[in-house]
PDB file of C-alpha atoms in Angstrom:
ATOM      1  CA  UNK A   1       0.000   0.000   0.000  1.00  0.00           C
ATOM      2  CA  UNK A   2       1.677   3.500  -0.608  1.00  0.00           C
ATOM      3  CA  UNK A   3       1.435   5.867   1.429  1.00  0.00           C
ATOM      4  CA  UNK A   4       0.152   9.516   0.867  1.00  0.00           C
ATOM      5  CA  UNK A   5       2.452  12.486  -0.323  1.00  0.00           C
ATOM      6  CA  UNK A   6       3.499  14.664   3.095  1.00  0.00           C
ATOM      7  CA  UNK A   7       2.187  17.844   3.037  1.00  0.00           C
ATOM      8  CA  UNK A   8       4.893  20.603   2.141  1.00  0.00           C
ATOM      9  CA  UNK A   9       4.314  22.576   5.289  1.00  0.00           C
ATOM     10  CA  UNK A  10       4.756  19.281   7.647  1.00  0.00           C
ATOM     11  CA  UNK A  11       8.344  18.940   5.466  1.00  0.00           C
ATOM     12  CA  UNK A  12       8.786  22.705   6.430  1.00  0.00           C
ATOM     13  CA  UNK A  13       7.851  21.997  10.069  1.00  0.00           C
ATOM     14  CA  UNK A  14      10.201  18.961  10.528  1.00  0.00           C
ATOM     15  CA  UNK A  15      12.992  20.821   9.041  1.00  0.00           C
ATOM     16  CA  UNK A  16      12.666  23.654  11.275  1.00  0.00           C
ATOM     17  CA  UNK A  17      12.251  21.256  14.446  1.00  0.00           C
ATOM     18  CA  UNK A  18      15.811  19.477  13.356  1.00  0.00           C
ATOM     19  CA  UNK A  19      17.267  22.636  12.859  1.00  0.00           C
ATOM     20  CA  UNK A  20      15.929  23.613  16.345  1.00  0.00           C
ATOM     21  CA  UNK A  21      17.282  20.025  17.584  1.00  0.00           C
ATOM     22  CA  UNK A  22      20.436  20.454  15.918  1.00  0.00           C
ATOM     23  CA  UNK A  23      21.208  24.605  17.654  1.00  0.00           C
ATOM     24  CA  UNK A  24      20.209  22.716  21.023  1.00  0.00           C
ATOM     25  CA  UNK A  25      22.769  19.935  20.191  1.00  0.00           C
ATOM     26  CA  UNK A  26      25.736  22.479  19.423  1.00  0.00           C
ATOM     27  CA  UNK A  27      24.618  24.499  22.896  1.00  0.00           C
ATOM     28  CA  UNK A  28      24.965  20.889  25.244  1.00  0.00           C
ATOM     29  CA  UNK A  29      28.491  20.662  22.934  1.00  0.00           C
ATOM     30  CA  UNK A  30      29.316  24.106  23.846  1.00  0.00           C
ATOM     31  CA  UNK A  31      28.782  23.509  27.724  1.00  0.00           C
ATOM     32  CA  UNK A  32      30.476  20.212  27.854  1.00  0.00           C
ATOM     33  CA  UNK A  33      33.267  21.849  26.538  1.00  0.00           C
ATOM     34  CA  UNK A  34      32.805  25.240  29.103  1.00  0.00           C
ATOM     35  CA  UNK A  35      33.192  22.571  31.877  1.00  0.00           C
ATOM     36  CA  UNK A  36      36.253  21.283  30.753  1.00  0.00           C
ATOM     37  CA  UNK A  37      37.843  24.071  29.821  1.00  0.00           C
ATOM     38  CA  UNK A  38      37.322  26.183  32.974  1.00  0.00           C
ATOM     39  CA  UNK A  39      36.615  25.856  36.241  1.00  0.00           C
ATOM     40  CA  UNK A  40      32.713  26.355  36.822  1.00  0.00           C
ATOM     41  CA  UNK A  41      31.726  27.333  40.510  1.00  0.00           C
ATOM     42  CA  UNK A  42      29.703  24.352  40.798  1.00  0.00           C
ATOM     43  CA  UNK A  43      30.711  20.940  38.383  1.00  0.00           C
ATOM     44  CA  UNK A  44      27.011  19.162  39.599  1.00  0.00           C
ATOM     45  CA  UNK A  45      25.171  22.021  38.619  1.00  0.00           C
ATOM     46  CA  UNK A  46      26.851  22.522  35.040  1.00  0.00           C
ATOM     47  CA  UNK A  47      27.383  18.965  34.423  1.00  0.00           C
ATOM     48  CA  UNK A  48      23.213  18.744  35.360  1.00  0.00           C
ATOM     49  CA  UNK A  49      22.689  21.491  33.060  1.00  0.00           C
ATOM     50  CA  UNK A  50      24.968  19.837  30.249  1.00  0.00           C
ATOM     51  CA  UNK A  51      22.655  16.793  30.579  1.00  0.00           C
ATOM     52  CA  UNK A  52      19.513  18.578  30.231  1.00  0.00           C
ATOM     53  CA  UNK A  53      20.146  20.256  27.310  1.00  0.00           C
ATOM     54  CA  UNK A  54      21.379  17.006  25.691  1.00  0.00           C
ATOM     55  CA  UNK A  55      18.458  15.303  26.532  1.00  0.00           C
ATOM     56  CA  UNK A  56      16.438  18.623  24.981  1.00  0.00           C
ATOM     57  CA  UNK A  57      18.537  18.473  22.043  1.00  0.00           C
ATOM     58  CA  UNK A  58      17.589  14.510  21.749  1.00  0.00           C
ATOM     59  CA  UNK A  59      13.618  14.814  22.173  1.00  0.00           C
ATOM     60  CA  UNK A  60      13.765  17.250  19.352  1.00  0.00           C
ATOM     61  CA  UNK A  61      15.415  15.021  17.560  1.00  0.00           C
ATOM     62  CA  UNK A  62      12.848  12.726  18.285  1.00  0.00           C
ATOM     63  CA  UNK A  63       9.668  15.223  17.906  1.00  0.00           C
ATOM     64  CA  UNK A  64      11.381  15.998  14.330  1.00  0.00           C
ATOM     65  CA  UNK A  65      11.022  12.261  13.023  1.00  0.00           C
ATOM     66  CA  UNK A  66       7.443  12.141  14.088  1.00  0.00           C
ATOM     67  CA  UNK A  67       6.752  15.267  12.169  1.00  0.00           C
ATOM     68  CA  UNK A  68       8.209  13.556   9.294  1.00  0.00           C
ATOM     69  CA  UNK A  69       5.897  10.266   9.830  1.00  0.00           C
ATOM     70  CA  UNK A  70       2.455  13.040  10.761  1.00  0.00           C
ATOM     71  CA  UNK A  71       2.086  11.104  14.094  1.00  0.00           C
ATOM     72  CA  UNK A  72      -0.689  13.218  16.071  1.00  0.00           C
ATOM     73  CA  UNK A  73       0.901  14.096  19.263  1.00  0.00           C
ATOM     74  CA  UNK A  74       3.728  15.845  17.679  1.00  0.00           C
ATOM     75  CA  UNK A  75       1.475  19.058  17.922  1.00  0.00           C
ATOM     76  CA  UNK A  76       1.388  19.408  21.438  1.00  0.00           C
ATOM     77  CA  UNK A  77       5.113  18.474  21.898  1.00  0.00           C
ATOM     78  CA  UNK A  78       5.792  21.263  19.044  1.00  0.00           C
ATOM     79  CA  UNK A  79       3.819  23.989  21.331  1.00  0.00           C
ATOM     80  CA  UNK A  80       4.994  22.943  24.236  1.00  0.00           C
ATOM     81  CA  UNK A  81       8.866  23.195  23.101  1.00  0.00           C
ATOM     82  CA  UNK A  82       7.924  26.889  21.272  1.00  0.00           C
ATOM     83  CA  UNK A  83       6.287  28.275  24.352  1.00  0.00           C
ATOM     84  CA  UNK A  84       9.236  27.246  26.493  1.00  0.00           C
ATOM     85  CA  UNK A  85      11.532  28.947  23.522  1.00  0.00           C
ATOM     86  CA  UNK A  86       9.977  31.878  23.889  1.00  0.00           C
ATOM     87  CA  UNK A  87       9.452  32.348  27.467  1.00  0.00           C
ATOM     88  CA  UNK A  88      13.430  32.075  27.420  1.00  0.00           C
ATOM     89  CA  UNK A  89      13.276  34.325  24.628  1.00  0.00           C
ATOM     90  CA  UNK A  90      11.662  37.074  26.415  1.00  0.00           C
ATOM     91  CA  UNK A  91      13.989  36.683  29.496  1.00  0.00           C
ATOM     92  CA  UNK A  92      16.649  37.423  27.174  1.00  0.00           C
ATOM     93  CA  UNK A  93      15.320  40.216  26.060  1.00  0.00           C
ATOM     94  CA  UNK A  94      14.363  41.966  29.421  1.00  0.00           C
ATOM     95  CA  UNK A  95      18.949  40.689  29.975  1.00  0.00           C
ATOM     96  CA  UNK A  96      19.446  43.447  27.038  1.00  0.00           C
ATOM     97  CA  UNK A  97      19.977  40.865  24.293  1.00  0.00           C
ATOM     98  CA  UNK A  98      17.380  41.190  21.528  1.00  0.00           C
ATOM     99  CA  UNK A  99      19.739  39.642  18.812  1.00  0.00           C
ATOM    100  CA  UNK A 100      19.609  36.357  20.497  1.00  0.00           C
ATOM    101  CA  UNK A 101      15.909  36.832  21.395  1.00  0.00           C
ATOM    102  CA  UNK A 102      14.612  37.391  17.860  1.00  0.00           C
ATOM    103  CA  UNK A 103      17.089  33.955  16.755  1.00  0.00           C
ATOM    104  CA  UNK A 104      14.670  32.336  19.455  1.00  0.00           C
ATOM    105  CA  UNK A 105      11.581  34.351  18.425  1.00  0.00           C
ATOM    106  CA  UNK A 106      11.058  34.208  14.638  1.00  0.00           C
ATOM    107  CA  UNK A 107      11.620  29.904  14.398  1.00  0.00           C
ATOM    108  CA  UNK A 108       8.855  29.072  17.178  1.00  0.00           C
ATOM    109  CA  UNK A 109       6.656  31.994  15.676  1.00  0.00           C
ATOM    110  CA  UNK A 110       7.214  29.712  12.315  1.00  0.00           C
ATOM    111  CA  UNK A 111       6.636  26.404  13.894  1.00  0.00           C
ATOM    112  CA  UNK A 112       3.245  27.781  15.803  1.00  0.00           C
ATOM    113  CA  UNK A 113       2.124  28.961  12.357  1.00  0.00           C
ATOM    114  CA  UNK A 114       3.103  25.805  10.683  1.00  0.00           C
ATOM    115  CA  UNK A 115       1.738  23.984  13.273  1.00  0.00           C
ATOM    116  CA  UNK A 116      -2.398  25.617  12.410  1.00  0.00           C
ATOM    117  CA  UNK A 117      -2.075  25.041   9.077  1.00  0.00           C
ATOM    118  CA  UNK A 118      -4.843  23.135   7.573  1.00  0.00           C
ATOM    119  CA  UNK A 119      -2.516  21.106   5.880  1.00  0.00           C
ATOM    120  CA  UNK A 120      -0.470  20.146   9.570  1.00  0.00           C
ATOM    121  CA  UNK A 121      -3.351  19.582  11.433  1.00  0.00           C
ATOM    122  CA  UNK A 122      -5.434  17.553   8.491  1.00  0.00           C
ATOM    123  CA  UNK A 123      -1.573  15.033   8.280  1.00  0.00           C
ATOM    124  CA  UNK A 124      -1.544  14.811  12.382  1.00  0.00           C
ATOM    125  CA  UNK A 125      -5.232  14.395  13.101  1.00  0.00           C
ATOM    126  CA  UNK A 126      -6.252  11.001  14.872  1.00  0.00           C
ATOM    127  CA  UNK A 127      -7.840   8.667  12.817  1.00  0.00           C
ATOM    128  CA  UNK A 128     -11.354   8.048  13.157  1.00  0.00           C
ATOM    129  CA  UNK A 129     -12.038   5.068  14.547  1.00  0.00           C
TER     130      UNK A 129
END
């Protein structure tokens, strides 16, 4: 049996998600090599916040290749990942960074609007039973 075409906006949607997956991945990168290279005021705390960014960087990874195969509960994973983006997002701004903010900003803007697409949301629905 073959299966549908993907809709080009859930392609757009996973790409952005990997490339989301993929910054995260270079920021855990970038703190396992702070740690090692100097001396952080408290190794448990950086090496914890290492971790969790790896792990971040993974279950994008992992809410990318769902995109790709339309499974339904990628849409609340999606949101849930953007909100958190931009909550961060809007700390940095209010820490006199906009620059960084709007890198933040504008991608989960895109993936909440990709997300409400008709053609999104028609791919991800639940089947009816």
């Amino acid at each position: 049996m073959s299966e549908a075409p993907k809709p080009r906006a859930l392609l757009v949607l996973a790409g952005l998600i990997f490339l989301e997956a993929a910054a995260v991945a270079v920021a855990a990168i970038s703190l396992v090599v702070e740690i090692v290279a100097s001396t952080p005021s408290s190794y448990a705390s950086a090496i914890a916040l290492a971790a969790l960014v790896a792990l971040a960087a993974v279950l994008l990874a992992i809410v990318g290749v769902a995109t790709v195969r339309a499974r339904p509960w990628i849409r609340g994973a999606a949101i849930c990942w953007q909100i958190l983006q931009v909550l961060v997002a809007v700390s940095i701004l209010q820490a006199q960074a906009p620059d960084v903010a709007w890198l933040l900003i504008l991608p989960a803007a895109a993936i909440i609007i990709l997300l409400f697409t008709r053609s999104v949301r028609e791919a991800t629905a639940r089947p009816e039973r």
